[in-house]
């Protein structure tokens, strides 16, 4: 272990070693000979004087140590001292203390176990913070901000083959450092609750009632004013602290407090708009009412459906009343603060801050989804209040993963059902229904009505069929929907009702508000979405690549078949988990983004009105640059703004108990073993231990730790773990039972295992999540769940509190997101995250050796995201698709590729050039070159059809485009047939292998040659 010390003559470091060794001990148990091991504790102390440390430089020397007894093992202490690089003070040294086992022999009898040591300064010596390397290049604003926020989170020791820990420092000095083979660090829980301190000293939570705001009660206004007052006081206190900071932190601190003041002014502007604009006030009240009852209805217990003896569907219980229960129906302060800050931009398309990209930055589980759903509700109500006949898609909500998309779809569906109920009882919201659509690929939901009818028929006839309709419960009354068993292998598709050539969602409970022929305002079939133009469309970013192929998608942007503006375009774009829009995916999205934004821009006004963009994330760096590259916007605003310390922004603070002490946080535990040979061997021991240890927890607390959620970095590692669960782990549990004398009935086997990966069908994922929600005591309660990065976002299961991460995740953002799946209800069941490190992997070993340093600065370690939409490989892959998408969506639907549409192509190209000029001017020559190349290919190719695909009516010889990854037809001309993406992700051509024995048959049919 290495540390930095400052010492002078007469001062020293005191080292205390604690470890143990084991002696064989033969015993007779029930007339059988057994071998037990007897633990022998060992302690050793030594002083390392200043004369050694200051004079014996750059070489390892042994240290005389004292032991309390004579033992057969031979541990030895050694030290290595050298000057601090770049630091001239001769009294300051970097010291490495080493514990070496010099015992002769091998195997368990010669091993030192539970080894560790502690170093304490004596006689005035000091252990100071370890020197950190400065990042290359000049420090920027973000680096200065991180230095300010984490100024109290320093490193005081680094392990070598072990981890390091230290006492809490005071004035940049710690009293002791320790070498720790099993490091643990507890990350404090952050609470979104804000407290008012009363005159008695009592802390009372500040709540903002949705019901009071919906009704326009004075109580709601008073609650808002309380949030404003407390935040203004907090900002003033932070500003007063700036002068007390060291000089190098003051510029960043001033910048942070200025941003807090700006956020407060935006919140006040939203409040003033409510007072002065009746339409804004009404939209705000309606949105609060909708969000209140969305919370109530989305939390209703599932009402199961079964078939009675006559084949009639019976729904359990009666339709529940939508009555808010205690604790439901309140905004968290940061949520209502964000709604007010963004209200002028969301409500008014002509707002001067419409161009500002708002980024909700809040820890996992803090309530980001509720915040942007509230903004979406305001936007949709405001549009109808401006013009009740202006019905069309108003909100595009985009995600990156199909699991996240499907989960948020079920959540948002409740909101739109409530909004539709409100509209039906109002006179100023128009005649068109509020509705929601989910826009995904054909592998998840049907593209056409015919495919939907076919899928429904197959679903009813075979229980093994995939369910492409996604909806598994009524968002209004929580009656079960989807497949239920019927007969030996058949099933009934409850709530999926064929109506003519279409399939509608109709609640099976006849007393439900949406049990009529019109059904639920939910659309999952692409044809239906294009026809109805749902108010809110949820989709993956990948789906927007289909704009080059599907001209009917123009209806989502309010355009008719001639390309004329029919209704207003979407006014709000919501991007969840912005940090995932990076790398190759982000680069492709960034290339299509100017096209999508132009389709969402309303040019009917003197000043074109671009859409408002709201994004959210829990982990991001360099967000301003990412927003610039992705959206072409020069201004981005983080909400809530940072304070002067990490985790303290007023709206998010470390959770505390009633006595003021820190509440329980999420505990991280690191495990690495160089001696066990492989990470799989360590896995077996950890898995068996966690399985059996849950048996020792009381029944009241057992549920959270009964299910061990395992995260694996690859499907290959996941496959290895499946084998371990089937063989090695049960074998090791058998050894534990024999070793500890556990009764066979008390041993816990991995009985119910679950896989949650992309290998599962889309309709199986919601079922797997529901199974994970089953409490301890249920027959199907999961023992071990093996998951890939599909759980990184969107898996919000409150009961989970135990996770094992096998291998350091690829990025810190992924590490934070994955570990955030457990311990969400920290006041009931704090999370425990066990990370198993591979001793043979240098990156794993480095994270283990710097375990505390890494975990106490988790968010500072997040890697900056990057995207390069105008790099040559991206342009060659997607520029033609983006240009064709704009031409086909904004022009006449009958427009063909021949003759070459000069004006339309130039307009699309100009959008891409302008974005490149703004975001990455260095790549402009490349952009010009690729545009000219594609124009030449199109102009001289004389393609008469858009599609060159052999299916769907395309012409493989005369088509302009084919699906990227499809095979080339014989006779087709290249390069005038373009590989055009249908997804933003990498798609490569595939070939199928077929093993044949024809060569053997042919050889056998030939007569043998004579010698």
PDB file of C-alpha atoms in Angstrom, residues 389-514:
ATOM      1  CA  UNK A 389     -59.102  21.683 -33.671  1.00  0.00           C
ATOM      2  CA  UNK A 390     -55.298  21.499 -33.789  1.00  0.00           C
ATOM      3  CA  UNK A 391     -55.222  17.800 -32.935  1.00  0.00           C
ATOM      4  CA  UNK A 392     -52.114  15.902 -33.878  1.00  0.00           C
ATOM      5  CA  UNK A 393     -48.902  14.530 -32.443  1.00  0.00           C
ATOM      6  CA  UNK A 394     -47.574  17.071 -29.952  1.00  0.00           C
ATOM      7  CA  UNK A 395     -44.922  15.128 -27.999  1.00  0.00           C
ATOM      8  CA  UNK A 396     -42.216  12.793 -29.294  1.00  0.00           C
ATOM      9  CA  UNK A 397     -40.722  10.779 -26.451  1.00  0.00           C
ATOM     10  CA  UNK A 398     -37.630   8.863 -27.467  1.00  0.00           C
ATOM     11  CA  UNK A 399     -35.663   6.112 -25.750  1.00  0.00           C
ATOM     12  CA  UNK A 400     -32.718   3.928 -26.706  1.00  0.00           C
ATOM     13  CA  UNK A 401     -33.724   0.483 -25.395  1.00  0.00           C
ATOM     14  CA  UNK A 402     -36.874  -1.480 -26.178  1.00  0.00           C
ATOM     15  CA  UNK A 403     -37.226  -2.569 -22.528  1.00  0.00           C
ATOM     16  CA  UNK A 404     -37.213   1.043 -21.356  1.00  0.00           C
ATOM     17  CA  UNK A 405     -39.590   2.050 -24.146  1.00  0.00           C
ATOM     18  CA  UNK A 406     -42.138  -0.654 -23.343  1.00  0.00           C
ATOM     19  CA  UNK A 407     -42.016   0.100 -19.596  1.00  0.00           C
ATOM     20  CA  UNK A 408     -42.474   3.833 -20.030  1.00  0.00           C
ATOM     21  CA  UNK A 409     -45.259   3.167 -22.523  1.00  0.00           C
ATOM     22  CA  UNK A 410     -47.291   1.385 -19.853  1.00  0.00           C
ATOM     23  CA  UNK A 411     -46.595   4.247 -17.454  1.00  0.00           C
ATOM     24  CA  UNK A 412     -47.498   7.024 -19.894  1.00  0.00           C
ATOM     25  CA  UNK A 413     -50.630   5.180 -21.065  1.00  0.00           C
ATOM     26  CA  UNK A 414     -52.269   5.865 -17.685  1.00  0.00           C
ATOM     27  CA  UNK A 415     -51.592   9.589 -18.124  1.00  0.00           C
ATOM     28  CA  UNK A 416     -53.177   9.706 -21.577  1.00  0.00           C
ATOM     29  CA  UNK A 417     -56.227   7.747 -20.381  1.00  0.00           C
ATOM     30  CA  UNK A 418     -56.741  10.311 -17.607  1.00  0.00           C
ATOM     31  CA  UNK A 419     -56.229  13.184 -20.065  1.00  0.00           C
ATOM     32  CA  UNK A 420     -58.793  11.688 -22.423  1.00  0.00           C
ATOM     33  CA  UNK A 421     -61.282  11.369 -19.575  1.00  0.00           C
ATOM     34  CA  UNK A 422     -60.694  15.036 -18.698  1.00  0.00           C
ATOM     35  CA  UNK A 423     -61.146  16.059 -22.355  1.00  0.00           C
ATOM     36  CA  UNK A 424     -64.430  14.181 -22.684  1.00  0.00           C
ATOM     37  CA  UNK A 425     -65.864  16.220 -19.805  1.00  0.00           C
ATOM     38  CA  UNK A 426     -64.512  19.590 -21.009  1.00  0.00           C
ATOM     39  CA  UNK A 427     -65.816  21.959 -23.709  1.00  0.00           C
ATOM     40  CA  UNK A 428     -62.583  23.695 -24.688  1.00  0.00           C
ATOM     41  CA  UNK A 429     -60.292  20.760 -25.523  1.00  0.00           C
ATOM     42  CA  UNK A 430     -61.701  19.759 -28.904  1.00  0.00           C
ATOM     43  CA  UNK A 431     -63.370  16.628 -30.203  1.00  0.00           C
ATOM     44  CA  UNK A 432     -60.294  14.550 -31.033  1.00  0.00           C
ATOM     45  CA  UNK A 433     -59.202  12.078 -28.390  1.00  0.00           C
ATOM     46  CA  UNK A 434     -55.993  12.390 -26.437  1.00  0.00           C
ATOM     47  CA  UNK A 435     -54.103   9.199 -27.257  1.00  0.00           C
ATOM     48  CA  UNK A 436     -50.719   7.519 -27.096  1.00  0.00           C
ATOM     49  CA  UNK A 437     -48.841   5.448 -29.652  1.00  0.00           C
ATOM     50  CA  UNK A 438     -45.767   3.258 -29.361  1.00  0.00           C
ATOM     51  CA  UNK A 439     -43.637   3.326 -32.496  1.00  0.00           C
ATOM     52  CA  UNK A 440     -41.187   0.428 -32.551  1.00  0.00           C
ATOM     53  CA  UNK A 441     -39.727  -2.038 -35.009  1.00  0.00           C
ATOM     54  CA  UNK A 442     -41.684  -4.890 -36.560  1.00  0.00           C
ATOM     55  CA  UNK A 443     -39.931  -7.409 -34.296  1.00  0.00           C
ATOM     56  CA  UNK A 444     -41.702  -5.798 -31.322  1.00  0.00           C
ATOM     57  CA  UNK A 445     -45.032  -4.402 -32.613  1.00  0.00           C
ATOM     58  CA  UNK A 446     -46.969  -4.940 -35.874  1.00  0.00           C
ATOM     59  CA  UNK A 447     -46.382  -2.517 -38.741  1.00  0.00           C
ATOM     60  CA  UNK A 448     -49.674  -3.188 -40.535  1.00  0.00           C
ATOM     61  CA  UNK A 449     -53.225  -4.122 -39.622  1.00  0.00           C
ATOM     62  CA  UNK A 450     -52.965  -7.384 -41.561  1.00  0.00           C
ATOM     63  CA  UNK A 451     -49.910  -8.342 -39.521  1.00  0.00           C
ATOM     64  CA  UNK A 452     -51.787  -7.427 -36.333  1.00  0.00           C
ATOM     65  CA  UNK A 453     -54.768  -9.633 -37.235  1.00  0.00           C
ATOM     66  CA  UNK A 454     -52.425 -12.521 -38.101  1.00  0.00           C
ATOM     67  CA  UNK A 455     -50.466 -12.073 -34.865  1.00  0.00           C
ATOM     68  CA  UNK A 456     -53.704 -12.052 -32.839  1.00  0.00           C
ATOM     69  CA  UNK A 457     -54.888 -15.263 -34.498  1.00  0.00           C
ATOM     70  CA  UNK A 458     -51.575 -16.994 -33.753  1.00  0.00           C
ATOM     71  CA  UNK A 459     -51.548 -15.666 -30.206  1.00  0.00           C
ATOM     72  CA  UNK A 460     -54.968 -17.171 -29.528  1.00  0.00           C
ATOM     73  CA  UNK A 461     -54.023 -20.535 -30.952  1.00  0.00           C
ATOM     74  CA  UNK A 462     -50.602 -21.149 -29.471  1.00  0.00           C
ATOM     75  CA  UNK A 463     -49.337 -20.227 -26.000  1.00  0.00           C
ATOM     76  CA  UNK A 464     -45.757 -20.177 -27.308  1.00  0.00           C
ATOM     77  CA  UNK A 465     -46.426 -17.280 -29.650  1.00  0.00           C
ATOM     78  CA  UNK A 466     -44.912 -13.864 -29.006  1.00  0.00           C
ATOM     79  CA  UNK A 467     -47.288 -11.118 -27.872  1.00  0.00           C
ATOM     80  CA  UNK A 468     -46.666  -8.021 -30.038  1.00  0.00           C
ATOM     81  CA  UNK A 469     -49.426  -5.941 -28.429  1.00  0.00           C
ATOM     82  CA  UNK A 470     -47.418  -5.165 -25.244  1.00  0.00           C
ATOM     83  CA  UNK A 471     -50.364  -3.996 -23.113  1.00  0.00           C
ATOM     84  CA  UNK A 472     -50.767  -6.383 -20.151  1.00  0.00           C
ATOM     85  CA  UNK A 473     -53.192  -4.418 -17.990  1.00  0.00           C
ATOM     86  CA  UNK A 474     -55.812  -1.739 -18.424  1.00  0.00           C
ATOM     87  CA  UNK A 475     -54.146   1.599 -17.630  1.00  0.00           C
ATOM     88  CA  UNK A 476     -57.459   2.892 -16.246  1.00  0.00           C
ATOM     89  CA  UNK A 477     -58.753   0.138 -13.933  1.00  0.00           C
ATOM     90  CA  UNK A 478     -55.796  -2.304 -13.870  1.00  0.00           C
ATOM     91  CA  UNK A 479     -57.797  -5.262 -15.198  1.00  0.00           C
ATOM     92  CA  UNK A 480     -55.517  -7.923 -16.645  1.00  0.00           C
ATOM     93  CA  UNK A 481     -55.065  -7.921 -20.413  1.00  0.00           C
ATOM     94  CA  UNK A 482     -53.114 -10.159 -22.742  1.00  0.00           C
ATOM     95  CA  UNK A 483     -52.819 -13.938 -22.968  1.00  0.00           C
ATOM     96  CA  UNK A 484     -54.436 -16.218 -20.376  1.00  0.00           C
ATOM     97  CA  UNK A 485     -54.538 -20.008 -20.557  1.00  0.00           C
ATOM     98  CA  UNK A 486     -57.390 -21.672 -22.442  1.00  0.00           C
ATOM     99  CA  UNK A 487     -57.376 -25.389 -23.110  1.00  0.00           C
ATOM    100  CA  UNK A 488     -54.281 -27.578 -23.299  1.00  0.00           C
ATOM    101  CA  UNK A 489     -52.148 -25.289 -25.472  1.00  0.00           C
ATOM    102  CA  UNK A 490     -54.380 -22.448 -26.544  1.00  0.00           C
ATOM    103  CA  UNK A 491     -54.990 -19.133 -24.844  1.00  0.00           C
ATOM    104  CA  UNK A 492     -57.373 -16.209 -24.821  1.00  0.00           C
ATOM    105  CA  UNK A 493     -56.044 -12.778 -25.761  1.00  0.00           C
ATOM    106  CA  UNK A 494     -57.922 -10.723 -23.185  1.00  0.00           C
ATOM    107  CA  UNK A 495     -58.623  -7.137 -24.215  1.00  0.00           C
ATOM    108  CA  UNK A 496     -57.323  -7.498 -27.781  1.00  0.00           C
ATOM    109  CA  UNK A 497     -60.527  -7.267 -29.812  1.00  0.00           C
ATOM    110  CA  UNK A 498     -60.772  -7.466 -33.637  1.00  0.00           C
ATOM    111  CA  UNK A 499     -63.051  -4.709 -34.954  1.00  0.00           C
ATOM    112  CA  UNK A 500     -63.444  -5.034 -38.715  1.00  0.00           C
ATOM    113  CA  UNK A 501     -59.960  -5.052 -40.219  1.00  0.00           C
ATOM    114  CA  UNK A 502     -58.437  -3.596 -37.066  1.00  0.00           C
ATOM    115  CA  UNK A 503     -57.528  -4.706 -33.547  1.00  0.00           C
ATOM    116  CA  UNK A 504     -58.502  -2.486 -30.635  1.00  0.00           C
ATOM    117  CA  UNK A 505     -57.717  -2.484 -26.948  1.00  0.00           C
ATOM    118  CA  UNK A 506     -60.995  -2.833 -25.048  1.00  0.00           C
ATOM    119  CA  UNK A 507     -60.955  -3.370 -21.298  1.00  0.00           C
ATOM    120  CA  UNK A 508     -62.416  -6.769 -20.271  1.00  0.00           C
ATOM    121  CA  UNK A 509     -64.190  -5.165 -17.277  1.00  0.00           C
ATOM    122  CA  UNK A 510     -67.550  -4.018 -18.638  1.00  0.00           C
ATOM    123  CA  UNK A 511     -67.837  -1.357 -15.950  1.00  0.00           C
ATOM    124  CA  UNK A 512     -64.567   0.272 -17.033  1.00  0.00           C
ATOM    125  CA  UNK A 513     -64.582   3.722 -18.597  1.00  0.00           C
ATOM    126  CA  UNK A 514     -62.835   2.241 -21.681  1.00  0.00           C
TER     127      UNK A 514
END
